[in-house]
PDB file of C-alpha atoms in Angstrom:
ATOM      1  CA  MET A   1      76.036 -12.668   4.925  1.00 95.00           C
ATOM      2  CA  ASN A   2      78.579 -12.494   2.450  1.00 96.00           C
ATOM      3  CA  ALA A   3      79.516  -9.126   3.342  1.00 95.00           C
ATOM      4  CA  ALA A   4      80.444 -10.422   6.484  1.00 96.00           C
ATOM      5  CA  LEU A   5      82.159 -13.903   5.370  1.00 97.00           C
ATOM      6  CA  ALA A   6      84.418 -11.894   2.966  1.00 96.00           C
ATOM      7  CA  ARG A   7      85.074  -9.563   6.026  1.00 94.00           C
ATOM      8  CA  LEU A   8      86.279 -12.448   7.948  1.00 95.00           C
ATOM      9  CA  GLY A   9      88.353 -13.956   5.293  1.00 96.00           C
ATOM     10  CA  PHE A  10      85.882 -16.836   4.725  1.00 97.00           C
ATOM     11  CA  PRO A  11      84.629 -17.747   1.072  1.00 96.00           C
ATOM     12  CA  THR A  12      81.022 -16.547  -0.219  1.00 97.00           C
ATOM     13  CA  HIS A  13      77.965 -18.119  -1.760  1.00 97.00           C
ATOM     14  CA  PRO A  14      76.021 -17.754  -4.512  1.00 96.00           C
ATOM     15  CA  VAL A  15      72.746 -15.907  -3.922  1.00 91.00           C
ATOM     16  CA  ASP A  16      70.545 -18.972  -4.734  1.00 91.00           C
ATOM     17  CA  ALA A  17      72.506 -21.229  -1.906  1.00 93.00           C
ATOM     18  CA  TYR A  18      71.169 -18.711   0.857  1.00 92.00           C
ATOM     19  CA  ARG A  19      67.572 -20.091  -0.432  1.00 85.00           C
ATOM     20  CA  TYR A  20      68.550 -23.015   2.064  1.00 87.00           C
ATOM     21  CA  PHE A  21      70.653 -21.333   4.510  1.00 92.00           C
ATOM     22  CA  VAL A  22      67.885 -19.095   5.410  1.00 89.00           C
ATOM     23  CA  GLY A  23      64.528 -19.575   7.601  1.00 82.00           C
ATOM     24  CA  ASP A  24      65.698 -21.005  10.648  1.00 84.00           C
ATOM     25  CA  GLY A  25      67.153 -18.074  12.544  1.00 83.00           C
ATOM     26  CA  SER A  26      69.815 -15.947  12.237  1.00 88.00           C
ATOM     27  CA  ASP A  27      72.372 -18.456  14.235  1.00 89.00           C
ATOM     28  CA  THR A  28      71.431 -21.214  11.837  1.00 91.00           C
ATOM     29  CA  LEU A  29      72.139 -19.072   8.782  1.00 94.00           C
ATOM     30  CA  VAL A  30      75.665 -18.654  10.249  1.00 95.00           C
ATOM     31  CA  ARG A  31      76.477 -21.756  10.815  1.00 95.00           C
ATOM     32  CA  ARG A  32      75.421 -23.245   7.310  1.00 95.00           C
ATOM     33  CA  ALA A  33      77.004 -20.300   5.667  1.00 96.00           C
ATOM     34  CA  LEU A  34      80.446 -20.659   7.647  1.00 97.00           C
ATOM     35  CA  PRO A  35      82.751 -23.578   6.221  1.00 96.00           C
ATOM     36  CA  VAL A  36      82.502 -26.714   7.512  1.00 94.00           C
ATOM     37  CA  GLY A  37      84.754 -27.059  10.775  1.00 94.00           C
ATOM     38  CA  ARG A  38      84.931 -23.384  11.234  1.00 94.00           C
ATOM     39  CA  ALA A  39      81.158 -23.014  13.053  1.00 92.00           C
ATOM     40  CA  ASP A  40      82.775 -23.133  16.595  1.00 94.00           C
ATOM     41  CA  ALA A  41      81.427 -20.802  19.052  1.00 95.00           C
ATOM     42  CA  LYS A  42      83.897 -17.828  18.852  1.00 96.00           C
ATOM     43  CA  THR A  43      83.570 -17.507  15.013  1.00 96.00           C
ATOM     44  CA  VAL A  44      79.844 -18.444  14.917  1.00 95.00           C
ATOM     45  CA  LYS A  45      79.560 -15.113  17.342  1.00 95.00           C
ATOM     46  CA  LYS A  46      81.413 -12.907  15.268  1.00 96.00           C
ATOM     47  CA  CYS A  47      80.179 -13.692  12.109  1.00 96.00           C
ATOM     48  CA  HIS A  48      76.940 -13.048  13.388  1.00 94.00           C
ATOM     49  CA  GLU A  49      77.716  -9.886  14.796  1.00 95.00           C
ATOM     50  CA  ALA A  50      79.168  -8.732  11.461  1.00 95.00           C
ATOM     51  CA  SER A  51      76.052  -9.848   9.129  1.00 94.00           C
ATOM     52  CA  MET A  52      74.033  -8.421  11.830  1.00 89.00           C
ATOM     53  CA  ALA A  53      75.583  -5.302  11.269  1.00 93.00           C
ATOM     54  CA  GLU A  54      75.710  -5.253   7.714  1.00 92.00           C
ATOM     55  CA  TYR A  55      71.789  -6.402   7.558  1.00 88.00           C
ATOM     56  CA  ALA A  56      70.653  -3.255  10.009  1.00 88.00           C
ATOM     57  CA  ARG A  57      72.547  -0.855   7.300  1.00 91.00           C
ATOM     58  CA  ARG A  58      71.089  -2.411   4.234  1.00 91.00           C
ATOM     59  CA  TRP A  59      68.037  -4.611   4.856  1.00 88.00           C
ATOM     60  CA  ALA A  60      65.333  -2.541   3.279  1.00 88.00           C
ATOM     61  CA  GLU A  61      67.287  -1.941  -0.321  1.00 90.00           C
ATOM     62  CA  HIS A  62      66.112  -4.893  -2.213  1.00 87.00           C
ATOM     63  CA  THR A  63      63.613  -5.860   0.284  1.00 88.00           C
ATOM     64  CA  ARG A  64      59.787  -5.428  -1.158  1.00 90.00           C
ATOM     65  CA  PRO A  65      56.281  -7.052  -0.381  1.00 93.00           C
ATOM     66  CA  TYR A  66      55.412 -10.198  -3.180  1.00 91.00           C
ATOM     67  CA  PRO A  67      52.989  -8.575  -6.199  1.00 92.00           C
ATOM     68  CA  GLY A  68      49.273  -8.786  -4.766  1.00 94.00           C
ATOM     69  CA  ILE A  69      49.905  -8.626  -0.833  1.00 95.00           C
ATOM     70  CA  PRO A  70      49.061  -5.089  -0.518  1.00 95.00           C
ATOM     71  CA  GLU A  71      45.745  -5.950  -2.576  1.00 96.00           C
ATOM     72  CA  LEU A  72      45.197  -8.981  -0.158  1.00 97.00           C
ATOM     73  CA  LEU A  73      45.744  -7.013   3.087  1.00 97.00           C
ATOM     74  CA  HIS A  74      43.448  -4.417   2.151  1.00 96.00           C
ATOM     75  CA  GLU A  75      40.859  -7.395   1.503  1.00 96.00           C
ATOM     76  CA  LEU A  76      41.609  -8.680   4.966  1.00 96.00           C
ATOM     77  CA  ASN A  77      41.315  -5.651   6.560  1.00 95.00           C
ATOM     78  CA  ARG A  78      37.906  -4.954   5.013  1.00 94.00           C
ATOM     79  CA  ARG A  79      36.760  -8.590   6.235  1.00 95.00           C
ATOM     80  CA  ARG A  80      38.270  -7.696   9.429  1.00 94.00           C
ATOM     81  CA  ILE A  81      40.148 -11.058   9.283  1.00 95.00           C
ATOM     82  CA  MET A  82      42.881 -11.191  11.932  1.00 97.00           C
ATOM     83  CA  LYS A  83      46.249 -11.329  11.286  1.00 97.00           C
ATOM     84  CA  ALA A  84      49.629 -12.011  12.664  1.00 98.00           C
ATOM     85  CA  VAL A  85      53.307 -12.355  11.389  1.00 98.00           C
ATOM     86  CA  LEU A  86      55.547 -14.700  13.124  1.00 98.00           C
ATOM     87  CA  SER A  87      59.116 -14.710  11.370  1.00 96.00           C
ATOM     88  CA  ASN A  88      62.567 -16.666  12.681  1.00 94.00           C
ATOM     89  CA  LYS A  89      63.765 -13.427  12.066  1.00 91.00           C
ATOM     90  CA  ARG A  90      64.901 -10.880  15.119  1.00 91.00           C
ATOM     91  CA  ASP A  91      61.886  -9.836  16.835  1.00 96.00           C
ATOM     92  CA  ASP A  92      62.855  -5.736  16.027  1.00 93.00           C
ATOM     93  CA  PHE A  93      63.760  -6.505  12.306  1.00 91.00           C
ATOM     94  CA  THR A  94      60.501  -8.337  11.687  1.00 95.00           C
ATOM     95  CA  ARG A  95      58.286  -5.312  13.256  1.00 96.00           C
ATOM     96  CA  LEU A  96      60.489  -3.082  11.359  1.00 94.00           C
ATOM     97  CA  THR A  97      59.961  -4.590   8.231  1.00 94.00           C
ATOM     98  CA  VAL A  98      56.349  -5.228   8.798  1.00 96.00           C
ATOM     99  CA  ALA A  99      56.323  -1.127   9.620  1.00 96.00           C
ATOM    100  CA  LYS A 100      58.256  -0.181   6.854  1.00 94.00           C
ATOM    101  CA  LEU A 101      56.976  -2.321   3.858  1.00 94.00           C
ATOM    102  CA  LEU A 102      53.490  -2.793   5.050  1.00 96.00           C
ATOM    103  CA  PRO A 103      52.232   0.430   6.296  1.00 94.00           C
ATOM    104  CA  GLY A 104      48.677   1.239   6.550  1.00 90.00           C
ATOM    105  CA  PHE A 105      47.818  -2.620   7.295  1.00 94.00           C
ATOM    106  CA  SER A 106      46.975  -3.231  10.611  1.00 92.00           C
ATOM    107  CA  PHE A 107      48.398  -6.621  12.143  1.00 97.00           C
ATOM    108  CA  ASP A 108      46.885  -8.297  15.604  1.00 98.00           C
ATOM    109  CA  VAL A 109      50.150  -9.592  16.320  1.00 98.00           C
ATOM    110  CA  VAL A 110      53.908  -8.918  14.707  1.00 98.00           C
ATOM    111  CA  ARG A 111      56.484 -11.138  16.362  1.00 98.00           C
ATOM    112  CA  GLY A 112      59.994 -12.268  15.327  1.00 97.00           C
ATOM    113  CA  ALA A 113      62.210 -14.427  17.285  1.00 95.00           C
ATOM    114  CA  ARG A 114      63.068 -13.672  20.887  1.00 95.00           C
ATOM    115  CA  PRO A 115      65.859 -15.189  22.923  1.00 94.00           C
ATOM    116  CA  SER A 116      63.241 -16.551  25.218  1.00 94.00           C
ATOM    117  CA  THR A 117      61.571 -18.614  23.015  1.00 96.00           C
ATOM    118  CA  PRO A 118      62.430 -21.237  20.587  1.00 96.00           C
ATOM    119  CA  VAL A 119      62.420 -20.655  16.805  1.00 94.00           C
ATOM    120  CA  LYS A 120      60.545 -22.234  14.240  1.00 96.00           C
ATOM    121  CA  PRO A 121      59.651 -25.247  13.495  1.00 97.00           C
ATOM    122  CA  ASP A 122      59.074 -25.454  17.448  1.00 97.00           C
ATOM    123  CA  PRO A 123      55.656 -24.671  17.896  1.00 98.00           C
ATOM    124  CA  THR A 124      55.698 -22.568  20.824  1.00 98.00           C
ATOM    125  CA  ALA A 125      55.673 -18.725  19.613  1.00 98.00           C
ATOM    126  CA  ALA A 126      52.514 -19.765  17.105  1.00 98.00           C
ATOM    127  CA  LEU A 127      50.956 -21.348  19.912  1.00 98.00           C
ATOM    128  CA  GLN A 128      51.678 -18.083  22.144  1.00 98.00           C
ATOM    129  CA  ILE A 129      50.039 -15.914  19.381  1.00 98.00           C
ATOM    130  CA  ALA A 130      46.954 -18.172  19.234  1.00 98.00           C
ATOM    131  CA  GLU A 131      46.330 -17.812  23.384  1.00 98.00           C
ATOM    132  CA  GLU A 132      47.142 -13.948  23.036  1.00 98.00           C
ATOM    133  CA  LEU A 133      44.440 -13.884  20.339  1.00 98.00           C
ATOM    134  CA  HIS A 134      42.214 -16.109  22.011  1.00 98.00           C
ATOM    135  CA  VAL A 135      41.730 -18.214  18.656  1.00 97.00           C
ATOM    136  CA  PRO A 136      42.107 -22.190  19.124  1.00 98.00           C
ATOM    137  CA  PRO A 137      45.011 -23.668  17.039  1.00 98.00           C
ATOM    138  CA  GLU A 138      42.932 -25.321  14.844  1.00 97.00           C
ATOM    139  CA  GLN A 139      41.367 -22.073  13.431  1.00 96.00           C
ATOM    140  CA  PHE A 140      44.297 -20.676  11.847  1.00 97.00           C
ATOM    141  CA  LEU A 141      45.145 -20.345   8.372  1.00 97.00           C
ATOM    142  CA  TYR A 142      49.292 -20.699   8.408  1.00 98.00           C
ATOM    143  CA  PHE A 143      51.140 -19.283   5.273  1.00 96.00           C
ATOM    144  CA  GLY A 144      54.350 -20.066   4.660  1.00 96.00           C
ATOM    145  CA  ASP A 145      56.922 -20.969   1.904  1.00 94.00           C
ATOM    146  CA  THR A 146      59.551 -22.891   3.721  1.00 94.00           C
ATOM    147  CA  ASN A 147      59.450 -26.570   4.863  1.00 95.00           C
ATOM    148  CA  THR A 148      60.304 -24.816   8.223  1.00 95.00           C
ATOM    149  CA  ASP A 149      56.686 -22.989   7.995  1.00 97.00           C
ATOM    150  CA  MET A 150      54.643 -26.241   7.360  1.00 98.00           C
ATOM    151  CA  GLN A 151      56.490 -27.951  10.073  1.00 98.00           C
ATOM    152  CA  THR A 152      55.418 -25.058  12.314  1.00 98.00           C
ATOM    153  CA  ALA A 153      51.515 -25.454  11.259  1.00 98.00           C
ATOM    154  CA  VAL A 154      51.682 -29.124  11.733  1.00 98.00           C
ATOM    155  CA  ALA A 155      53.032 -29.073  15.318  1.00 98.00           C
ATOM    156  CA  ALA A 156      50.998 -26.048  16.466  1.00 98.00           C
ATOM    157  CA  GLY A 157      47.544 -27.863  15.274  1.00 98.00           C
ATOM    158  CA  MET A 158      46.942 -25.203  12.625  1.00 98.00           C
ATOM    159  CA  TYR A 159      46.258 -25.176   8.963  1.00 98.00           C
ATOM    160  CA  PRO A 160      49.500 -25.211   6.925  1.00 98.00           C
ATOM    161  CA  ALA A 161      49.026 -23.504   3.741  1.00 98.00           C
ATOM    162  CA  GLY A 162      52.518 -23.637   1.347  1.00 97.00           C
ATOM    163  CA  VAL A 163      52.477 -20.516  -0.699  1.00 96.00           C
ATOM    164  CA  LEU A 164      54.612 -21.025  -4.312  1.00 95.00           C
ATOM    165  CA  ARG A 165      55.749 -17.515  -4.696  1.00 85.00           C
ATOM    166  CA  GLY A 166      58.576 -18.007  -2.087  1.00 81.00           C
ATOM    167  CA  PHE A 167      61.879 -19.853  -2.649  1.00 79.00           C
ATOM    168  CA  ARG A 168      60.964 -22.788  -1.780  1.00 87.00           C
ATOM    169  CA  THR A 169      59.485 -26.257  -3.805  1.00 93.00           C
ATOM    170  CA  ALA A 170      56.021 -27.428  -4.093  1.00 96.00           C
ATOM    171  CA  ASP A 171      57.283 -30.825  -3.341  1.00 97.00           C
ATOM    172  CA  GLU A 172      59.359 -29.560   0.012  1.00 95.00           C
ATOM    173  CA  LEU A 173      56.010 -27.887   1.020  1.00 97.00           C
ATOM    174  CA  THR A 174      53.666 -30.857   0.638  1.00 98.00           C
ATOM    175  CA  ALA A 175      56.526 -33.222   2.228  1.00 98.00           C
ATOM    176  CA  SER A 176      56.280 -31.181   5.118  1.00 98.00           C
ATOM    177  CA  GLY A 177      52.552 -31.064   5.826  1.00 98.00           C
ATOM    178  CA  ALA A 178      51.129 -28.373   3.453  1.00 98.00           C
ATOM    179  CA  LYS A 179      47.678 -29.132   2.774  1.00 98.00           C
ATOM    180  CA  VAL A 180      47.255 -26.708  -0.120  1.00 98.00           C
ATOM    181  CA  LEU A 181      49.663 -25.061  -2.137  1.00 97.00           C
ATOM    182  CA  LEU A 182      48.640 -21.422  -3.096  1.00 97.00           C
ATOM    183  CA  LYS A 183      49.862 -19.849  -6.182  1.00 95.00           C
ATOM    184  CA  SER A 184      49.135 -16.596  -5.714  1.00 94.00           C
ATOM    185  CA  PRO A 185      47.987 -14.336  -2.539  1.00 94.00           C
ATOM    186  CA  HIS A 186      44.476 -14.115  -4.043  1.00 93.00           C
ATOM    187  CA  ASP A 187      43.909 -17.748  -3.665  1.00 95.00           C
ATOM    188  CA  VAL A 188      44.226 -17.108  -0.190  1.00 95.00           C
ATOM    189  CA  LEU A 189      40.424 -15.568  -0.162  1.00 95.00           C
ATOM    190  CA  ASP A 190      39.294 -18.918  -1.447  1.00 93.00           C
ATOM    191  CA  LEU A 191      40.002 -20.694   1.841  1.00 94.00           C
ATOM    192  CA  LEU A 192      38.306 -18.119   4.426  1.00 90.00           C
ATOM    193  CA  ALA A 193      34.730 -18.081   4.654  1.00 68.00           C
ATOM    194  CA  PRO A 194      32.303 -15.941   2.256  1.00 64.00           C
ATOM    195  CA  SER A 195      32.576 -12.151   2.941  1.00 53.00           C
ATOM    196  CA  ARG A 196      29.483 -10.414   4.422  1.00 48.00           C
ATOM    197  CA  THR A 197      28.140  -7.674   2.642  1.00 45.00           C
ATOM    198  CA  ASP A 198      26.270  -6.283   5.584  1.00 41.00           C
TER     199      ASP A 198
END
């Protein structure tokens, strides 16, 4: 986003500022990053296109799974636990990210933002995933690291679990509905039924 802003002659932001710019879809990211009074439709479109082109070129340079995530996924696969990914990142980038950074792991649904569906915290996409998997929403453990995730889980009637290894605070997650806060990926296993050995 900073590269796109600079290219268009706008001031850039410290990396930490993006902790609160991201999470609600790329259009919202652009509006938050642009200077006050400059988020008209034409400028937003131009900045969005520039940032997406930059992202397409460099998205994987510094992106890695959090420590412990591959091990957790191995265990979830071993237990045959259904898994879904829901992101406000564009659908094609969401699928590419999962395929590139989490190869060898099976997910029942991988879904990003689509023009036909409102982005999180609207619960529509989460509820569509529940319907697709034939699992009642109240049986979903919904893990996320932002207020947007917790609000989505609450609105969908799913169990909101806040992840502290992300980039938002425990207070924010709790205030947005988190029923539990997880310090490490391994903590997820404590929320699941005991593993069967047969």
